[in-house]
Short mmCIF file of C-alpha atoms in Angstrom, two decimals:
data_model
loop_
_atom_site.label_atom_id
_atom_site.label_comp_id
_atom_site.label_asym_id
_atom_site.label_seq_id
_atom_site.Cartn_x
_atom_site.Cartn_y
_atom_site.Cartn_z
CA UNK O 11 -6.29 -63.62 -24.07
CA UNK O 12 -9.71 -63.60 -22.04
CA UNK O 13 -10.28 -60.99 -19.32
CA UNK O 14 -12.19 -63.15 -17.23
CA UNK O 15 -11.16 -63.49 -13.64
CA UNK O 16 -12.11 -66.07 -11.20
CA UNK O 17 -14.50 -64.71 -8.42
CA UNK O 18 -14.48 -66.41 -4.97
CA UNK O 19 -17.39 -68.79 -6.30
CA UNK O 20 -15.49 -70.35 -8.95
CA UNK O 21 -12.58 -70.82 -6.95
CA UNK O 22 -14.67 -72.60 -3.94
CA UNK O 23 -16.49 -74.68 -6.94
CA UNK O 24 -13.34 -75.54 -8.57
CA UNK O 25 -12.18 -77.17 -4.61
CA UNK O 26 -15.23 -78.78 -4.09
CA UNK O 27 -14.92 -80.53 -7.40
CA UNK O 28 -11.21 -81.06 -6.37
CA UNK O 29 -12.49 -82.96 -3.43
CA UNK O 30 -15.42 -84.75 -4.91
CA UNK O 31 -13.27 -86.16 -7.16
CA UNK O 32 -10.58 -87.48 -5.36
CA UNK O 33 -13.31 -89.08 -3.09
CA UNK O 34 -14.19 -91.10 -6.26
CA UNK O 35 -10.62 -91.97 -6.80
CA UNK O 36 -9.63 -93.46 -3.42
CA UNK O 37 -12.54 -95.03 -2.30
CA UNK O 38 -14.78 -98.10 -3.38
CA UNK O 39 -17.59 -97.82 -2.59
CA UNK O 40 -18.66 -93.58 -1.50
CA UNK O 41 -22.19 -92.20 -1.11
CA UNK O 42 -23.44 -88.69 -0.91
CA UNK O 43 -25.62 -88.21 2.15
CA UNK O 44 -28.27 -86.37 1.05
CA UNK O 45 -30.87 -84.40 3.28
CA UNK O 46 -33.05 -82.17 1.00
CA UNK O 47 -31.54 -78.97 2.59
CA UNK O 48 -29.85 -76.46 0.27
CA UNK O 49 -26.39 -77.83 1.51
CA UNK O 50 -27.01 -81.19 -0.39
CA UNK O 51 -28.60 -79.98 -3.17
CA UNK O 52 -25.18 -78.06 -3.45
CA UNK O 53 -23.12 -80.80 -2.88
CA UNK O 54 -24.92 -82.85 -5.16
CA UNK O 55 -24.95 -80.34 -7.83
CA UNK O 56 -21.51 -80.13 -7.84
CA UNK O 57 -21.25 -83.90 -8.29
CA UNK O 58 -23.40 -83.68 -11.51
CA UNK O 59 -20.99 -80.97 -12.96
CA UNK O 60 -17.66 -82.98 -11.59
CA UNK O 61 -18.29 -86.35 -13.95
CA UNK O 62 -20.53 -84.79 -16.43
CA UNK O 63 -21.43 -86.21 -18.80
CA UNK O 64 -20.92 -89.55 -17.16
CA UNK O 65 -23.33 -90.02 -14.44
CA UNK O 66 -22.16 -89.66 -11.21
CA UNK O 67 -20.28 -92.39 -9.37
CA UNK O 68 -22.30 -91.94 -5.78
CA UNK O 69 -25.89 -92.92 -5.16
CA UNK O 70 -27.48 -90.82 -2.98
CA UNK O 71 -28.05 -91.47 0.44
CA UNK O 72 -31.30 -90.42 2.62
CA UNK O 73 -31.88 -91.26 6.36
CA UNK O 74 -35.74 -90.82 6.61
CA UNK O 75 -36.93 -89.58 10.12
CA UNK O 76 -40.47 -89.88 9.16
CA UNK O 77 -40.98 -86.51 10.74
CA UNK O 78 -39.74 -84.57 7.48
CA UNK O 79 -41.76 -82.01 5.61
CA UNK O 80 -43.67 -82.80 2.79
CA UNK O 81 -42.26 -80.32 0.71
CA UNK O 82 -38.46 -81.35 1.64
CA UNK O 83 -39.97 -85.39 0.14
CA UNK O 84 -41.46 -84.19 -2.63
CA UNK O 85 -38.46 -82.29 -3.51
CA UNK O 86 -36.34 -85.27 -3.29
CA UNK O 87 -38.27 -87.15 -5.35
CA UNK O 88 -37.83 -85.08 -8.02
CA UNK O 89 -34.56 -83.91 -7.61
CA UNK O 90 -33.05 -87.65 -8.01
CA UNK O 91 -35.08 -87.66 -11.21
CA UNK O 92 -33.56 -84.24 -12.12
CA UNK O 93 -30.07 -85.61 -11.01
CA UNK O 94 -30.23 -89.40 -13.01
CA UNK O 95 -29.31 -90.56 -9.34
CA UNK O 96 -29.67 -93.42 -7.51
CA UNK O 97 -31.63 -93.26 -4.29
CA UNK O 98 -30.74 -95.02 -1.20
CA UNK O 99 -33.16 -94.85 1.87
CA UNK O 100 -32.56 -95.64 5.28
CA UNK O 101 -35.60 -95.58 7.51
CA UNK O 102 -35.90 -94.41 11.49
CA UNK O 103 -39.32 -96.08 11.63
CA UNK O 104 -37.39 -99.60 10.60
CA UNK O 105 -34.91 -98.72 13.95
CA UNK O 106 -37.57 -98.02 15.90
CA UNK O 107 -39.61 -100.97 14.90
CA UNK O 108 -36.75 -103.31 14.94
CA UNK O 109 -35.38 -102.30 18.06
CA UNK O 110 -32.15 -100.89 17.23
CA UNK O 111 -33.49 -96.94 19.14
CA UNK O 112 -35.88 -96.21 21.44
CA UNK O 113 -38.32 -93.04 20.57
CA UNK O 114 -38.26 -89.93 22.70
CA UNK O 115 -41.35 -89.21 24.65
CA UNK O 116 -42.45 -85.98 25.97
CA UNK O 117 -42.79 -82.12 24.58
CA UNK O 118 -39.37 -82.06 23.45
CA UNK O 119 -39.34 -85.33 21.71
CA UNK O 120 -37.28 -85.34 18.42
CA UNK O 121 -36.00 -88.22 16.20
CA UNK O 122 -33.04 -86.19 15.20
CA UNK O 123 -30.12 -88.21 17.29
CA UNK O 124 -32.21 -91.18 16.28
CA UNK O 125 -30.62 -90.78 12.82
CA UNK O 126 -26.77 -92.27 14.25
CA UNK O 127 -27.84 -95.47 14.71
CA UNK O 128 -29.68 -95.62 11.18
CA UNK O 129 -26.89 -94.11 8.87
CA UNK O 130 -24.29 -96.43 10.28
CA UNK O 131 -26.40 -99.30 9.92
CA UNK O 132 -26.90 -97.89 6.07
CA UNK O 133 -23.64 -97.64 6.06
CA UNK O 134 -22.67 -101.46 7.13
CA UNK O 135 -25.41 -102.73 5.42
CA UNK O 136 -24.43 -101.54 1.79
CA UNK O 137 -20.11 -101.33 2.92
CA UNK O 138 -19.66 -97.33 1.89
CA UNK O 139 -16.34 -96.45 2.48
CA UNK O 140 -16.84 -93.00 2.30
CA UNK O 141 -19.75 -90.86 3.02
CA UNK O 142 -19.72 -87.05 1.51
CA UNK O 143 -21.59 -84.55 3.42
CA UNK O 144 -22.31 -81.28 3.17
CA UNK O 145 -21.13 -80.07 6.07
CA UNK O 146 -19.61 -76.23 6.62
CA UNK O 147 -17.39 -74.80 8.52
CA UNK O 148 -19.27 -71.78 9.53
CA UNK O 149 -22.51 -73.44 10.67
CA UNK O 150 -21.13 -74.70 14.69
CA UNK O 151 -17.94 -74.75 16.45
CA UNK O 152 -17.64 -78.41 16.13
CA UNK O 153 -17.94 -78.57 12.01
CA UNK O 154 -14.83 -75.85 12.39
CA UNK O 155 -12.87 -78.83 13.71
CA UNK O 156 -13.37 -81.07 10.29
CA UNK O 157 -10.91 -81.54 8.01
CA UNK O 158 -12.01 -82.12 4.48
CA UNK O 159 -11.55 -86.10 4.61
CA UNK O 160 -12.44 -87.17 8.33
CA UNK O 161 -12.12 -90.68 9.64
CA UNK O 162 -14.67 -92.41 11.72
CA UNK O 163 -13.14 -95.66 13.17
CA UNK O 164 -14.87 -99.21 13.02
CA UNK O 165 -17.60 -97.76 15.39
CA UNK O 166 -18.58 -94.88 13.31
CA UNK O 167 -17.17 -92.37 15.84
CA UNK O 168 -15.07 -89.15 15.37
CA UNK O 169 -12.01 -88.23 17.45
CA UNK O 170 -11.95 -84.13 17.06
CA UNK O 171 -8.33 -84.21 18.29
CA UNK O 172 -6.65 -86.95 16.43
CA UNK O 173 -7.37 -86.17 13.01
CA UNK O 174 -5.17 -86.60 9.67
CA UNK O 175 -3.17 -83.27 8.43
CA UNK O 176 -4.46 -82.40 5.08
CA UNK O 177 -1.48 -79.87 3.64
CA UNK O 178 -1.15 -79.22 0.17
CA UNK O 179 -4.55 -80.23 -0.72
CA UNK O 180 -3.36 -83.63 0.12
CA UNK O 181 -5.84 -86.12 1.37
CA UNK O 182 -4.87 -89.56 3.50
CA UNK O 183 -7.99 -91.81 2.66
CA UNK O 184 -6.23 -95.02 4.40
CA UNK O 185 -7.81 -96.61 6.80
CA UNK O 186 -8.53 -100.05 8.52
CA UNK O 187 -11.15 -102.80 7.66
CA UNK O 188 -14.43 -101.44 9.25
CA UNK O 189 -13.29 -97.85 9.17
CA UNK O 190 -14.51 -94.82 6.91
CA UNK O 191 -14.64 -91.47 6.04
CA UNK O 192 -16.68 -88.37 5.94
CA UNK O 193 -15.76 -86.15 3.43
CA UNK O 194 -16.82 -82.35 3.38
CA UNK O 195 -16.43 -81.08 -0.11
CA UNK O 196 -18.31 -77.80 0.74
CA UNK O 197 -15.96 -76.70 4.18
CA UNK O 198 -14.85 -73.73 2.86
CA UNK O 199 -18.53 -72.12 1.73
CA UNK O 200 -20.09 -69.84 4.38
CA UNK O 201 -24.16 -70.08 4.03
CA UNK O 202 -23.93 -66.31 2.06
CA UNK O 203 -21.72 -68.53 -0.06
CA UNK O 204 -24.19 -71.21 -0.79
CA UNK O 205 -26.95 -68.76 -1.45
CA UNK O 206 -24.92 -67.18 -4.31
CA UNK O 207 -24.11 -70.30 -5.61
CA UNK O 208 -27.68 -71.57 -5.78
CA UNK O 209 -28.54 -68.27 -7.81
CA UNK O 210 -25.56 -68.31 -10.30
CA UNK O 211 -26.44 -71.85 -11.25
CA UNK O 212 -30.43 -71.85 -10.98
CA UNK O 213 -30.51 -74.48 -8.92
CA UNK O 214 -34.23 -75.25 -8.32
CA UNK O 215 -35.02 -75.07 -4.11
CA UNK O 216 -37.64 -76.74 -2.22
CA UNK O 217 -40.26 -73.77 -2.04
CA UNK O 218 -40.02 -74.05 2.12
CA UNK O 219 -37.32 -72.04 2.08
CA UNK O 220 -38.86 -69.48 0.26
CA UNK O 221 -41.72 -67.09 2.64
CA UNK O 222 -45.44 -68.84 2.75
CA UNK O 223 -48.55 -69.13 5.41
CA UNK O 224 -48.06 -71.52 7.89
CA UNK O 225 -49.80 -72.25 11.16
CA UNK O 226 -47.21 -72.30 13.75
CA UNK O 227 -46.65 -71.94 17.38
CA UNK O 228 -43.45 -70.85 19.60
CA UNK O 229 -41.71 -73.00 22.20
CA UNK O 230 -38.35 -72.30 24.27
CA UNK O 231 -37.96 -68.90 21.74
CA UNK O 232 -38.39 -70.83 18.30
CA UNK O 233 -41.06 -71.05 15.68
CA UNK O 234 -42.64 -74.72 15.27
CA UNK O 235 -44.29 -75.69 12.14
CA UNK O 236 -48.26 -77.36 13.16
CA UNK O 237 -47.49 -81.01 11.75
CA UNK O 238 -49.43 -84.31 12.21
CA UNK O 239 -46.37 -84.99 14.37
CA UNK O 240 -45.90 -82.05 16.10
CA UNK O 241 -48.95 -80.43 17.73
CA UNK O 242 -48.79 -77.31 20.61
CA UNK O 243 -49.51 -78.10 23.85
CA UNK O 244 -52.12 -76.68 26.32
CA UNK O 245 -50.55 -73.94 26.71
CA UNK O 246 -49.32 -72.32 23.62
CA UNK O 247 -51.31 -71.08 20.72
CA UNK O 248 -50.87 -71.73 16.97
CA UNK O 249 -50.92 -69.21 14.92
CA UNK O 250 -50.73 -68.54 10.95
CA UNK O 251 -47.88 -66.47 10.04
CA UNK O 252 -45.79 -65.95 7.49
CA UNK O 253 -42.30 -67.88 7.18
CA UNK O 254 -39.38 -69.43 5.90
CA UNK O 255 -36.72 -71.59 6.96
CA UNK O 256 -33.25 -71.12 6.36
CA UNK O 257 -32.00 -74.71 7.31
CA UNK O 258 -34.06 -78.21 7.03
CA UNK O 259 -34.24 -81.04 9.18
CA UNK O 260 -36.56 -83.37 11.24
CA UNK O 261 -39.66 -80.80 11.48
CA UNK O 262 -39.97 -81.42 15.37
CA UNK O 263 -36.68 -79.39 16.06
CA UNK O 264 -36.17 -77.15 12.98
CA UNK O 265 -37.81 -73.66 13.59
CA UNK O 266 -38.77 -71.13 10.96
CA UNK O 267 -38.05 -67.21 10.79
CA UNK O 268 -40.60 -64.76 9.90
CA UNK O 269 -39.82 -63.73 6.50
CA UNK O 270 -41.02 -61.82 3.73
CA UNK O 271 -38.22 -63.04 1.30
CA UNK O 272 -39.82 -64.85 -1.59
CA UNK O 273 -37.24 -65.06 -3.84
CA UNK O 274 -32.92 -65.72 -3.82
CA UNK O 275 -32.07 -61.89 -3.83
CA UNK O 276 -34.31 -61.05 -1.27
CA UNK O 277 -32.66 -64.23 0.75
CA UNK O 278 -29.65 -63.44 0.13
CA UNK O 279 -30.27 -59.31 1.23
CA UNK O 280 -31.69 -60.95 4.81
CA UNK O 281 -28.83 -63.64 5.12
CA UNK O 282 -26.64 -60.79 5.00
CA UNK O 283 -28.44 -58.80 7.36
CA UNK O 284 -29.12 -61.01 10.37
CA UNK O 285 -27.79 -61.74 13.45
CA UNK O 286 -28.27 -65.20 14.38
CA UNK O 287 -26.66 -68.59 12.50
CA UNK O 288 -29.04 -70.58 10.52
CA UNK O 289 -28.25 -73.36 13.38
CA UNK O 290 -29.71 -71.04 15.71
CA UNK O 291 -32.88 -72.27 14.64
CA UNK O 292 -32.47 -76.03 15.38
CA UNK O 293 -33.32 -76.83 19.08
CA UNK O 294 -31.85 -80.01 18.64
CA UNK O 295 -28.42 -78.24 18.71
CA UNK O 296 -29.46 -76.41 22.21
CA UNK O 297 -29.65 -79.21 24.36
CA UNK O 298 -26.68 -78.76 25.64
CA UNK O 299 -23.29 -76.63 24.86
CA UNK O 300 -21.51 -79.66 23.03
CA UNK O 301 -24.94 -81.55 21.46
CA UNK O 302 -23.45 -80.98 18.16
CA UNK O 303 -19.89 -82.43 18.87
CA UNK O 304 -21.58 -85.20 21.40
CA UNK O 305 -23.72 -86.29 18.23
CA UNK O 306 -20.36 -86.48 16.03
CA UNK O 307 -18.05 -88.51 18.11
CA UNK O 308 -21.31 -91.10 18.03
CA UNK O 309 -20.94 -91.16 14.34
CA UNK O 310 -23.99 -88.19 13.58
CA UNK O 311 -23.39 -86.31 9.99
#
């Protein structure tokens, strides 16, 4: 008889595949949404090792701001290679130019809530039923409220206080014409959690989360990568230092931490040691005390 015992990783692996899979069973036609950050690369990970050696059944999903960093695309690129996945691109710029959102002006201009409108036209255009994200509990107050399957009615929009039960690991994927899901195969990992995971399986990252030179600049208490988007005004100063992020998004709201950590241990040593949520980095989440939630009930990730 083997000695081996399950540790906490296995067992939140062993759900996530749980849930992936039953996402493939009930619905159509799902998608992954997939973002570059390390919660995706998780998520899709997991998908790889939950039909292998069949490829698997979702194509991956990517809503293009056009204000990402380069490192996060290139990444991508070769990442669906890695993967044998099918890539799926929906474009801001094409909103913009089309009509469908107007672009911010001013200093705190960000396409980040520019991204609803875009996914759920991705979403109509190619009919997914289901959309896996990989969303965790213990990044915001308003991902605590998700259930694992979470249903967006025929407008894309979330209702935090009429959702489905989900007991017994038992998941209600009915819905109307119109209607779909979210699905959140990776609730129950913590960001310590996803860390570990990463290093156990060798999961290759996108070398911005790791500590390099960059010139940056701070505004309203964050760090702001220099882009060809996103330039300091008058009065603040760029400045090279040397940083990492621990989350990834639009590069006009997501702000780095001064780090020395160039590899997963070291990461996962100043993970454990700080004080502040990775989210505490995104300014897009400060504009007000619900943004998060507001985004969510208009049918954001």
């Amino acid at each position: 008889m083997s000695n081996y015992r399950f540790s906490h990783l296995d067992q939140l692996e062993a759900e996530a595949i749980f849930v992936l899979r039953e996402a493939a069973a009930q619905f159509e036609k799902p998608a992954l949404l997939f973002s570059g950050g390390k919660d995706s690369i998780v998520m899709a990970w997991l998908a790889r090792k939950a039909f292998w050696p069949a490829r698997m059944p979702f194509p991956l999903v990517h809503v293009d701001t056009g204000h990402n960093f380069a490192e996060t695309m290139a990444y991508r690129d070769e990442f669906v290679v890695l993967l044998a996945a099918r890539l799926i691109v929906g474009s801001v710029q094409e909103s913009i130019d089309r009509g469908r959102v107007v672009e911010e002006t001013g200093p705190g201009a960000s396409r980040n809530k520019l991204q609803t409108v875009t996914l759920l036209d991705t979403i109509e255009q190619h009919q997914y039923d289901a959309c896996l994200g990989g969303g965790r509990r213990d990044e915001e107050k308003a991902r605590a409220k998700e259930r694992f399957f979470s249903h967006r009615d025929d407008f894309g929009q979330w209702d935090p206080k009429n959702q489905r039960p989900e007991l017994w690991n038992l998941f209600n994927g009915r819905k109307n014409p119109g209607e779909h899901f979210r699905i959140f195969p990776l609730s129950n990992f913590t960001e310590m959690d996803i860390w570990m995971y990463m290093k156990r399986e060798e999961i290759p990252l996108p070398s911005i989360y790791f500590a390099h030179n960059r010139e940056v600049f701070q505004r309203n208490g964050m760090l702001l990568a220099v882009t060809e988007f996103l330039k300091p005004q008058s009065h603040e100063t760029a400045a090279s230092r040397v940083v990492r992020f621990r989350t990834i998004g639009d590069a006009t709201c997501t702000g780095a931490v001064e780090s020395t950590a160039s590899n997963l241990d070291e990461v996962i040593a100043e993970v454990a040691a700080a004080r502040q949520t990775e989210r505490g980095t995104r300014s897009d989440d400060k504009r007000s005390e619900t943004a998060m939630e507001d985004r969510k009930k208009e049918g954001y990730f």
